[in-house]
CSV table of C-alpha atoms and ligand atoms in Angstrom, one decimal:
chain,number,residue,atom,x,y,z
A,727,MET,CA,41.7,57.8,56.3
A,728,LYS,CA,39.4,56.1,53.9
A,729,ILE,CA,36.4,58.1,52.6
A,730,PRO,CA,33.4,55.8,52.0
A,731,SER,CA,30.7,56.3,49.5
A,732,VAL,CA,27.5,58.0,50.6
A,733,LYS,CA,24.6,55.9,51.9
A,734,GLY,CA,22.3,54.8,49.1
A,735,PHE,CA,24.9,55.7,46.4
A,736,HIS,CA,26.6,52.7,44.9
A,737,ASP,CA,29.5,51.9,42.5
A,738,VAL,CA,28.7,49.6,39.6
A,739,LEU,CA,31.8,47.6,39.5
A,740,PRO,CA,33.5,45.9,36.5
A,741,GLY,CA,31.7,42.7,35.8
A,742,GLU,CA,28.4,44.0,36.9
A,743,SER,CA,28.8,47.1,34.6
A,744,ALA,CA,29.1,44.7,31.7
A,745,ARG,CA,25.5,43.6,32.5
A,746,TRP,CA,24.4,47.2,32.5
A,747,SER,CA,26.0,47.9,29.2
A,748,ARG,CA,24.3,44.9,27.7
A,749,LEU,CA,20.9,45.9,29.1
A,750,GLU,CA,21.4,49.4,27.6
A,751,ALA,CA,22.6,48.1,24.3
A,752,THR,CA,19.6,45.6,24.1
A,753,ALA,CA,17.2,48.4,25.1
A,754,ARG,CA,18.6,50.7,22.4
A,755,GLU,CA,18.2,48.0,19.8
A,756,VAL,CA,14.6,47.3,20.7
A,757,PHE,CA,13.7,51.1,21.0
A,758,LEU,CA,15.1,51.7,17.5
A,759,ARG,CA,12.8,48.9,16.1
A,760,TYR,CA,9.9,50.9,17.5
A,761,ASN,CA,11.3,54.2,16.0
A,762,PHE,CA,12.2,55.8,19.3
A,763,ALA,CA,15.1,58.3,19.3
A,764,GLU,CA,17.4,58.9,22.3
A,765,VAL,CA,17.3,62.2,24.3
A,766,ARG,CA,20.0,63.0,26.8
A,767,LEU,CA,18.5,65.0,29.6
A,768,PRO,CA,20.3,67.0,32.3
A,769,ILE,CA,20.5,65.7,35.8
A,770,VAL,CA,19.7,69.0,37.5
A,771,GLU,CA,16.3,70.6,36.8
A,772,ARG,CA,14.3,73.3,38.5
A,773,ALA,CA,12.6,71.9,41.5
A,774,GLU,CA,9.3,73.4,40.4
A,775,LEU,CA,9.2,71.1,37.4
A,776,PHE,CA,8.6,68.1,39.6
A,777,ARG,CA,6.4,69.9,42.1
A,778,ARG,CA,4.0,70.8,39.3
A,779,SER,CA,4.1,67.4,37.5
A,780,VAL,CA,4.9,64.6,40.0
A,781,GLY,CA,2.7,66.3,42.6
A,782,GLU,CA,3.2,68.4,45.8
A,783,THR,CA,1.7,65.7,48.0
A,784,THR,CA,3.6,62.7,46.7
A,785,ASP,CA,6.4,61.1,48.7
A,786,ILE,CA,8.9,61.9,46.0
A,787,VAL,CA,8.3,65.7,46.2
A,788,GLU,CA,7.4,65.9,49.9
A,789,LYS,CA,10.3,63.8,51.3
A,790,GLU,CA,12.7,62.5,48.7
A,791,MET,CA,13.9,65.2,46.4
A,792,TYR,CA,17.5,66.4,46.6
A,793,ALA,CA,16.5,70.0,46.1
A,794,PHE,CA,18.8,72.9,47.0
A,795,GLU,CA,19.2,76.6,46.2
A,796,ASP,CA,21.9,77.2,43.6
A,797,ARG,CA,24.3,80.0,44.2
A,798,ASP,CA,22.3,82.4,42.1
A,799,GLY,CA,19.1,81.7,44.2
A,800,THR,CA,17.5,79.3,41.7
A,801,GLU,CA,15.8,76.4,43.4
A,802,VAL,CA,17.1,73.3,41.7
A,803,THR,CA,17.0,69.5,42.3
A,804,LEU,CA,18.7,66.3,41.2
A,805,ARG,CA,16.0,64.8,39.0
A,806,PRO,CA,13.9,62.2,40.8
A,807,GLU,CA,12.5,60.8,37.5
A,808,GLY,CA,12.7,61.3,33.8
A,809,THR,CA,9.2,62.0,32.5
A,810,ALA,CA,8.9,65.6,33.7
A,811,SER,CA,12.4,66.3,32.2
A,812,ALA,CA,11.4,64.8,28.9
A,813,VAL,CA,8.2,66.9,28.8
A,814,ARG,CA,10.2,70.0,29.7
A,815,SER,CA,12.6,69.2,26.9
A,816,TYR,CA,9.8,68.5,24.4
A,817,VAL,CA,8.1,71.9,25.3
A,818,GLU,CA,11.4,73.9,25.3
A,819,HIS,CA,12.4,72.6,21.9
A,820,THR,CA,8.9,72.7,20.4
A,821,MET,CA,9.5,69.2,19.2
A,822,GLN,CA,5.9,68.9,18.0
A,823,ALA,CA,6.7,71.3,15.2
A,824,ALA,CA,9.1,68.9,13.6
A,825,GLU,CA,7.0,65.7,14.0
A,826,PRO,CA,3.5,65.5,15.5
A,827,VAL,CA,4.3,62.2,17.2
A,828,THR,CA,7.5,62.3,19.2
A,829,LYS,CA,9.0,59.1,20.6
A,830,LEU,CA,11.9,59.5,23.0
A,831,PHE,CA,14.0,57.2,25.1
A,832,TYR,CA,16.6,57.9,27.8
A,833,PHE,CA,19.0,56.2,30.1
A,834,GLY,CA,20.5,57.7,33.3
A,835,PRO,CA,20.6,58.2,37.0
A,836,MET,CA,17.7,59.4,39.1
A,837,PHE,CA,17.8,60.5,42.7
A,838,ARG,CA,15.3,59.9,45.5
A,839,ARG,CA,16.1,60.1,49.2
A,840,GLU,CA,14.4,56.9,50.2
A,841,ARG,CA,15.3,54.5,52.9
A,842,PRO,CA,17.9,52.2,51.2
A,843,GLN,CA,17.3,48.5,51.1
A,844,ARG,CA,17.7,45.7,48.5
A,845,GLY,CA,16.7,47.1,45.1
A,846,ARG,CA,16.0,50.6,46.6
A,847,LEU,CA,18.8,53.1,46.3
A,848,ARG,CA,19.1,56.9,46.5
A,849,GLN,CA,20.8,57.0,43.2
A,850,PHE,CA,19.4,54.5,40.8
A,851,SER,CA,19.3,54.2,37.0
A,852,GLN,CA,16.3,54.2,34.7
A,853,ILE,CA,15.8,53.1,31.1
A,854,GLY,CA,12.7,55.1,30.0
A,855,VAL,CA,10.5,56.0,27.0
A,856,GLU,CA,8.0,58.7,26.4
A,857,VAL,CA,5.6,59.2,23.5
A,858,PHE,CA,4.0,62.6,22.9
A,859,GLY,CA,1.3,63.4,20.4
A,860,ARG,CA,-1.0,60.4,20.5
A,861,ASP,CA,-3.9,59.6,22.8
A,862,ASP,CA,-5.5,56.6,21.1
A,863,PRO,CA,-5.5,53.2,22.6
A,864,GLY,CA,-3.3,51.9,19.8
A,865,ILE,CA,-0.3,53.7,21.1
A,866,ASP,CA,-0.9,52.5,24.7
A,867,ALA,CA,-0.9,49.0,23.3
A,868,GLU,CA,2.2,49.7,21.3
A,869,VAL,CA,4.0,50.9,24.5
A,870,LEU,CA,2.9,47.8,26.4
A,871,LEU,CA,4.1,45.6,23.5
A,872,LEU,CA,7.4,47.4,23.6
A,873,MET,CA,7.6,46.7,27.3
A,874,SER,CA,6.9,43.1,26.8
A,875,ASP,CA,9.4,42.8,23.9
A,876,LEU,CA,12.0,44.5,26.1
A,877,LEU,CA,11.5,42.0,28.9
A,878,ARG,CA,11.9,39.1,26.5
A,879,ALA,CA,15.0,40.7,25.0
A,880,PHE,CA,16.5,41.1,28.5
A,881,GLU,CA,15.7,37.4,29.2
A,882,ILE,CA,13.6,38.3,32.2
A,883,GLU,CA,11.4,35.2,32.8
A,884,SER,CA,9.1,36.1,35.6
A,885,GLY,CA,8.0,39.6,34.5
A,886,GLU,CA,4.3,40.3,34.9
A,887,ILE,CA,2.6,43.4,33.5
A,888,GLY,CA,-0.2,44.6,35.8
A,889,VAL,CA,-2.6,47.2,34.4
A,890,ASN,CA,-5.3,49.5,35.7
A,891,THR,CA,-7.2,52.5,34.5
A,892,LEU,CA,-7.0,55.7,36.5
A,893,GLY,CA,-9.8,57.6,34.6
A,894,CYS,CA,-9.7,61.2,33.5
A,895,SER,CA,-10.7,64.6,34.6
A,896,GLU,CA,-14.3,63.7,33.7
A,897,CYS,CA,-14.6,60.5,35.8
A,898,ARG,CA,-11.9,60.7,38.4
A,899,PRO,CA,-13.8,63.3,40.7
A,900,GLY,CA,-16.7,60.8,41.0
A,901,PHE,CA,-14.3,58.0,41.9
A,902,ARG,CA,-12.4,60.3,44.3
A,903,SER,CA,-15.7,61.1,46.1
A,904,ALA,CA,-16.5,57.4,46.4
A,905,LEU,CA,-13.1,56.7,47.7
A,906,VAL,CA,-13.3,59.5,50.3
A,907,ALA,CA,-16.7,58.2,51.4
A,908,TRP,CA,-15.2,54.7,51.8
A,909,GLY,CA,-12.2,56.1,53.6
A,910,GLU,CA,-14.4,58.1,56.0
A,911,SER,CA,-16.3,54.9,56.8
A,912,LYS,CA,-13.0,53.2,57.7
A,913,ARG,CA,-11.4,56.2,59.4
A,914,ASP,CA,-10.9,54.4,62.7
A,915,ALA,CA,-9.3,51.4,61.1
A,916,ILE,CA,-6.9,53.0,58.6
A,917,CYS,CA,-3.4,54.1,59.5
A,918,GLY,CA,-2.4,57.7,60.4
A,919,ASP,CA,-0.8,58.3,57.0
A,920,CYS,CA,-4.0,57.1,55.3
A,921,GLN,CA,-6.0,59.5,57.4
A,922,ARG,CA,-3.9,62.3,56.1
A,923,ARG,CA,-4.1,60.9,52.5
A,924,LEU,CA,-7.9,61.0,52.9
A,925,GLU,CA,-7.7,64.8,52.9
A,926,GLN,CA,-4.8,65.4,50.6
A,927,ASN,CA,-4.6,62.6,48.0
A,928,PRO,CA,-7.3,60.0,48.5
A,929,LEU,CA,-6.1,57.9,45.5
A,930,ARG,CA,-3.0,57.0,47.5
A,931,LEU,CA,-5.2,55.2,50.0
A,932,LEU,CA,-5.1,52.3,47.7
A,933,ASP,CA,-1.3,52.2,47.7
A,934,CYS,CA,-0.7,51.9,51.5
A,935,LYS,CA,1.6,49.0,52.4
A,936,GLN,CA,0.4,48.8,56.1
A,937,PRO,CA,-1.0,45.3,56.6
A,938,GLY,CA,-4.2,46.6,58.2
A,939,CYS,CA,-4.9,49.0,55.3
A,940,GLU,CA,-3.9,46.4,52.7
A,941,ALA,CA,-6.5,44.0,54.1
A,942,LEU,CA,-9.2,46.7,54.1
A,943,ARG,CA,-8.5,47.6,50.5
A,944,GLU,CA,-10.5,44.6,49.2
A,945,THR,CA,-13.7,46.5,50.1
A,946,ALA,CA,-12.6,49.8,48.5
A,947,PRO,CA,-14.3,51.1,45.3
A,948,LYS,CA,-12.5,50.4,42.0
A,949,MET,CA,-11.8,53.0,39.3
A,950,LEU,CA,-12.9,50.5,36.7
A,951,ASP,CA,-16.4,50.7,38.1
A,952,HIS,CA,-16.4,54.5,37.9
A,953,THR,CA,-14.9,55.3,34.5
A,954,CYS,CA,-16.8,57.5,32.0
A,955,LEU,CA,-17.7,55.8,28.7
A,956,ALA,CA,-14.7,57.1,26.9
A,957,CYS,CA,-12.2,55.9,29.5
A,958,GLY,CA,-13.9,52.5,29.8
A,959,GLU,CA,-13.8,52.0,26.0
A,960,HIS,CA,-10.2,53.2,25.8
A,961,PHE,CA,-9.1,50.7,28.5
A,962,ALA,CA,-11.0,47.8,27.0
A,963,ARG,CA,-9.5,48.5,23.6
A,964,VAL,CA,-5.9,48.6,25.0
A,965,ARG,CA,-6.4,45.3,26.6
A,966,GLN,CA,-7.9,43.8,23.5
A,967,LEU,CA,-5.1,45.0,21.3
A,968,CYS,CA,-2.5,43.5,23.6
A,969,GLU,CA,-4.5,40.3,23.9
A,970,PHE,CA,-4.6,40.0,20.0
A,971,GLN,CA,-0.8,40.1,20.1
A,972,GLY,CA,-0.5,37.5,22.8
A,973,VAL,CA,0.7,39.9,25.4
A,974,GLU,CA,-0.7,39.0,28.8
A,975,LEU,CA,-1.8,41.8,31.1
A,976,ALA,CA,-2.9,41.2,34.7
A,977,LEU,CA,-5.8,43.4,35.8
A,978,ARG,CA,-4.8,45.2,39.0
A,979,PRO,CA,-7.9,47.2,40.0
A,980,TYR,CA,-6.3,48.8,43.0
A,981,MET,CA,-3.0,49.7,41.5
A,982,VAL,CA,-2.3,53.4,41.6
A,983,ARG,CA,1.1,55.0,40.8
A,984,GLY,CA,3.3,57.0,43.1
A,985,LEU,CA,3.3,60.0,40.8
A,986,ASP,CA,0.2,62.2,40.3
A,987,TYR,CA,0.4,63.0,36.6
A,988,TYR,CA,-1.2,59.7,35.4
A,989,CYS,CA,-4.6,59.2,33.8
A,990,ARG,CA,-6.3,56.3,32.0
A,991,THR,CA,-3.8,53.5,31.3
A,992,ALA,CA,-1.4,52.8,34.2
A,993,PHE,CA,0.9,49.8,34.5
A,994,GLU,CA,3.6,48.2,36.6
A,995,VAL,CA,5.9,45.3,35.9
A,996,THR,CA,6.8,43.0,38.7
A,997,ALA,CA,9.3,40.1,38.7
A,998,GLN,CA,10.6,37.5,41.2
A,999,GLY,CA,13.9,37.8,42.9
A,1000,LEU,CA,13.6,41.2,44.4
A,1001,GLY,CA,11.8,40.6,47.7
A,1002,SER,CA,9.4,43.4,48.7
A,1003,GLN,CA,10.7,45.9,46.0
A,1004,ASN,CA,9.3,43.7,43.3
A,1005,ALA,CA,8.4,46.5,40.8
A,1006,ILE,CA,11.0,46.5,38.1
A,1007,GLY,CA,9.2,49.1,36.0
A,1008,GLY,CA,6.1,51.3,35.8
A,1009,GLY,CA,4.4,53.8,33.6
A,1010,GLY,CA,1.3,55.1,32.1
A,1011,ARG,CA,-0.6,57.8,30.3
A,1012,TYR,CA,-0.4,61.4,31.3
A,1013,ASP,CA,-2.6,63.5,29.0
A,1014,GLY,CA,-2.8,66.9,30.8
A,1015,LEU,CA,0.9,67.0,31.7
A,1016,VAL,CA,2.4,68.6,28.6
A,1017,ARG,CA,-0.2,71.3,28.6
A,1018,SER,CA,0.3,72.0,32.3
A,1019,LEU,CA,4.0,72.5,31.7
A,1020,GLY,CA,3.3,75.2,29.0
A,1021,GLY,CA,3.2,72.9,25.9
A,1022,PRO,CA,0.5,72.0,23.4
A,1023,ALA,CA,-2.6,70.0,24.4
A,1024,VAL,CA,-1.1,66.6,23.4
A,1025,GLY,CA,-1.4,63.3,25.1
A,1026,GLY,CA,1.6,61.4,26.5
A,1027,ILE,CA,2.5,57.9,27.6
A,1028,GLY,CA,5.7,56.2,28.7
A,1029,PHE,CA,7.4,53.9,31.2
A,1030,ALA,CA,10.7,53.5,33.0
A,1031,LEU,CA,12.5,50.4,34.2
A,1032,GLY,CA,15.0,50.4,37.0
A,1033,VAL,CA,18.4,49.0,35.9
A,1034,GLU,CA,19.5,47.9,39.4
A,1035,ARG,CA,16.3,45.9,39.8
A,1036,LEU,CA,16.6,44.4,36.4
A,1037,ALA,CA,20.2,43.3,37.3
A,1038,LEU,CA,19.0,41.8,40.6
A,1039,VAL,CA,16.3,39.8,38.8
A,1040,LEU,CA,18.8,38.5,36.2
A,1041,GLU,CA,21.2,37.5,39.0
A,1042,ALA,CA,18.4,35.7,40.8
A,1043,GLN,CA,17.6,33.9,37.6
A,1044,GLY,CA,21.3,32.8,37.3
A,1045,VAL,CA,22.0,34.8,34.2
A,1046,GLU,CA,25.7,35.6,34.2
A,1047,PRO,CA,26.9,39.1,33.1
A,1048,PRO,CA,28.4,39.0,29.6
A,1049,SER,CA,32.1,38.1,29.6
A,1050,THR,CA,34.7,40.8,29.0
A,1051,THR,CA,37.5,38.3,28.9
A,1052,PRO,CA,40.3,39.0,26.5
A,1053,GLU,CA,41.0,36.4,23.8
A,1054,PHE,CA,44.8,36.5,24.4
A,1055,PHE,CA,47.1,37.1,27.3
A,1056,VAL,CA,50.7,37.9,26.2
A,1057,ALA,CA,53.4,36.9,28.6
A,1058,PRO,CA,56.9,38.2,27.8
A,1059,LEU,CA,59.9,36.8,29.6
A,1060,GLY,CA,62.7,39.4,29.8
A,1061,SER,CA,63.1,42.9,28.5
A,1062,ALA,CA,63.9,41.9,24.9
A,1063,ALA,CA,60.7,40.0,24.6
A,1064,GLU,CA,58.7,42.8,26.2
A,1065,GLU,CA,59.0,45.1,23.1
A,1066,HIS,CA,57.9,42.3,20.8
A,1067,ALA,CA,55.0,41.5,23.2
A,1068,PHE,CA,54.0,45.1,23.1
A,1069,ALA,CA,54.0,45.2,19.3
A,1070,LEU,CA,52.1,41.9,18.9
A,1071,ALA,CA,49.4,42.9,21.4
A,1072,HIS,CA,49.0,46.2,19.5
A,1073,ARG,CA,48.6,44.4,16.2
A,1074,LEU,CA,46.1,41.9,17.6
A,1075,ARG,CA,44.0,44.7,19.3
A,1076,SER,CA,44.1,46.8,16.1
A,1077,ALA,CA,42.6,43.7,14.3
A,1078,GLY,CA,39.7,43.8,16.7
A,1079,THR,CA,40.3,41.4,19.6
A,1080,GLY,CA,40.9,41.7,23.3
A,1081,VAL,CA,44.4,41.3,24.5
A,1082,GLU,CA,46.1,41.7,27.9
A,1083,VAL,CA,49.8,42.1,28.0
A,1084,ASP,CA,52.0,41.7,31.0
A,1085,ALA,CA,55.3,43.4,31.9
A,1086,GLY,CA,58.4,41.3,31.1
A,1087,GLY,CA,60.0,41.4,34.5
A,1088,LYS,CA,58.0,38.6,36.0
A,1089,SER,CA,58.4,34.9,36.1
A,1090,LEU,CA,56.4,32.6,33.8
A,1091,LYS,CA,54.7,31.2,36.8
A,1092,SER,CA,53.4,34.5,38.1
A,1093,GLN,CA,52.4,35.6,34.6
A,1094,MET,CA,50.5,32.3,34.1
A,1095,ARG,CA,48.7,32.9,37.4
A,1096,ARG,CA,47.6,36.3,36.2
A,1097,ALA,CA,46.6,34.9,32.8
A,1098,GLY,CA,44.5,32.3,34.6
A,1099,LYS,CA,42.7,35.0,36.5
A,1100,THR,CA,41.8,37.0,33.3
A,1101,GLY,CA,40.2,33.8,31.9
A,1102,ALA,CA,41.9,34.4,28.5
A,1103,PRO,CA,41.6,31.1,26.5
A,1104,TYR,CA,45.1,31.6,25.0
A,1105,VAL,CA,48.3,32.7,26.5
A,1106,ILE,CA,51.1,33.8,24.1
A,1107,ILE,CA,54.5,33.1,25.7
A,1108,LEU,CA,57.4,35.0,24.4
A,1109,GLY,CA,60.7,33.8,25.9
A,1110,GLU,CA,64.3,34.2,24.7
A,1111,ASP,CA,64.0,31.2,22.4
A,1112,GLU,CA,60.9,32.4,20.7
A,1113,VAL,CA,62.4,35.9,20.1
A,1114,ALA,CA,65.6,34.3,18.7
A,1115,GLN,CA,63.6,32.1,16.4
A,1116,GLN,CA,61.0,34.9,15.6
A,1117,THR,CA,58.2,32.6,16.6
A,1118,ILE,CA,55.6,32.3,19.4
A,1119,THR,CA,54.4,29.6,21.8
A,1120,VAL,CA,50.7,29.6,22.6
A,1121,ARG,CA,49.3,27.8,25.6
A,1122,ASP,CA,45.8,26.7,24.8
A,1123,MET,CA,44.3,26.9,28.3
A,1124,GLU,CA,41.2,24.8,27.5
A,1125,ALA,CA,43.1,22.0,25.7
A,1126,ARG,CA,45.9,22.3,28.3
A,1127,ALA,CA,48.5,22.1,25.5
A,1128,ASP,CA,51.4,24.2,24.3
A,1129,ARG,CA,51.5,25.0,20.6
A,1130,ARG,CA,55.1,25.7,19.7
A,1131,ASN,CA,56.2,27.5,16.6
A,1132,VAL,CA,52.6,27.6,15.3
A,1133,VAL,CA,53.1,31.0,13.6
A,1134,GLY,CA,55.8,33.6,13.3
A,1135,LEU,CA,56.2,36.5,15.7
A,1136,ASP,CA,54.9,38.9,13.0
A,1137,THR,CA,51.6,36.9,12.7
A,1138,ASN,CA,48.3,38.6,12.1
A,1139,LEU,CA,45.1,37.7,14.0
A,1140,GLU,CA,43.5,35.7,11.2
A,1141,ASP,CA,46.6,33.4,10.7
A,1142,LEU,CA,47.0,33.0,14.4
A,1143,ARG,CA,43.4,31.9,14.9
A,1144,ALA,CA,43.5,29.6,12.0
A,1145,ALA,CA,46.7,27.9,13.3
A,1146,LEU,CA,45.2,27.5,16.8
A,1147,GLN,CA,42.1,26.0,15.3
A,1148,ALA,CA,44.0,23.6,13.1
A,1149,ALA,CA,46.1,22.5,16.1
A,1150,ARG,CA,42.9,21.6,18.0
A,1151,SER,CA,41.4,19.8,15.1
A,1152,THR,CA,44.5,17.7,14.6
A,1153,GLU,CA,44.5,16.8,18.2
A,1154,GLU,CA,40.8,15.9,18.3
A,1155,GLN,CA,41.3,13.6,15.3
A,1156,ALA,CA,44.3,11.9,16.9
B,1496,HAM,P1,8.5,54.9,38.9
B,1496,HAM,O1,7.5,53.8,39.1
B,1496,HAM,O2,8.6,55.9,40.0
B,1496,HAM,O3,8.1,55.7,37.6
B,1496,HAM,O4,9.9,54.3,38.7
B,1496,HAM,C1,10.1,53.4,37.6
B,1496,HAM,C2,11.1,52.3,38.1
B,1496,HAM,O5,12.3,52.9,38.6
B,1496,HAM,C3,10.6,51.5,39.3
B,1496,HAM,O6,9.8,50.5,38.8
B,1496,HAM,C4,11.9,50.9,39.8
B,1496,HAM,O7,12.4,49.8,39.0
B,1496,HAM,C5,12.9,52.1,39.6
B,1496,HAM,N1,13.0,52.8,40.8
B,1496,HAM,C6,12.3,53.8,41.4
B,1496,HAM,N2,12.7,54.2,42.5
B,1496,HAM,C7,13.8,53.4,42.8
B,1496,HAM,C8,14.8,53.4,43.9
B,1496,HAM,N3,14.7,54.2,44.9
B,1496,HAM,N4,15.8,52.5,43.8
B,1496,HAM,C9,15.9,51.7,42.7
B,1496,HAM,N5,15.1,51.7,41.7
B,1496,HAM,C10,14.0,52.6,41.7
B,1496,HAM,C11,8.7,56.7,37.1
B,1496,HAM,O8,9.8,57.1,37.5
B,1496,HAM,C12,8.0,57.3,35.9
B,1496,HAM,N6,8.8,58.5,35.4
B,1496,HAM,C13,7.9,56.3,34.8
B,1496,HAM,C14,7.2,56.8,33.6
B,1496,HAM,C15,7.7,57.1,32.4
B,1496,HAM,N7,5.9,57.0,33.5
B,1496,HAM,C16,5.6,57.5,32.3
B,1496,HAM,N8,6.7,57.6,31.6
């Protein structure tokens, strides 16, 4: 009996995985330019870490965490996101002692028990960054610039960065009261979930996806109209610094995030090609978080992008995953040729190129069929004649021509490439 994978947990198959590797390699390159260093964080954490950071009343903590009691009684969870883990690691290793500004990046799977749909999985992968130790608008702008550079490097064409300010402990309570008053006045019109949010987490009123609530939102108060002077100036400066660098930010006055730790600058990146799950990334500032998790009173800001969603957007844009095709396919005919094929393949691979080698027991026709499927541009044919003459025949798949005796059987990669190139040039001139 076959055992299927678990709902919401997917394989990333060869071909698609090449796209993932490229996304990660590109991200790593861009992060290093901004002086971020990689941290590899564990997948299992104490459940309390997310309850205290992401927030008790968020969907993630209330409904979506894969939390369980370990055999020793510790309540643990598969991490639903990376920020809390990064903060825990920063605090646990007193990173601020080594460098007052700590810039970290991470890749890896996160787990949320959501209802699976296109672009929404129960195990998904994030590319994330976090900066600890700065709370000035300059670093917010730097992080937004980094996000914009990253999207360009990924070749995402439709990415739009939406920003909002979520205020701070000074001004948020005033905004919260205004929001509650507004919610109360609409109590009969809002959905049941929003009536509950009104009591527990009124900011989330702005995030409701029910059509009725969405339509009402236009009349809701905006945080931007309730910021204290410092938050207002901070936000204005962040936007100005981005504007100076030509990074466009779309103001989203009703955007709130699904995690409670944010303050001041918050942002979300959307792109076309995803349908309703159109957020490919999100992030923001979280100034009280490090302190609340037992660390120093330092500011923090970061973001995460979802790799599955990036891949879907690229696919919708028609960007092919990078090729993993070998340069040569070696087809030996007969057992004597097989050993030579084996040695030649090893020599070429050691020199740095991709080679697939077939077993000698098959016909030329069946090997050519397999060679065609690999997409290798050159097939090296080693038959009895070739072995006897210590030479090779290469079929140039693109030029549809056989190159006989172009090099000896003991060739190296450089000579082989040069000979194949020369054969093509001669042909083109003829
Ligand atoms: P988030 O907005 O919850 O933020 O997730 C960031 C991104 O992860 C989303 O925009 C989306 O691309 C991807 N994602 C989230 N849930 C799923 C899912 N179920 N299936 C597929 N992709 C998903 C955070 O996680 C914050 N920790 C970001 C952050 C870093 N804020 C500050 N620093």
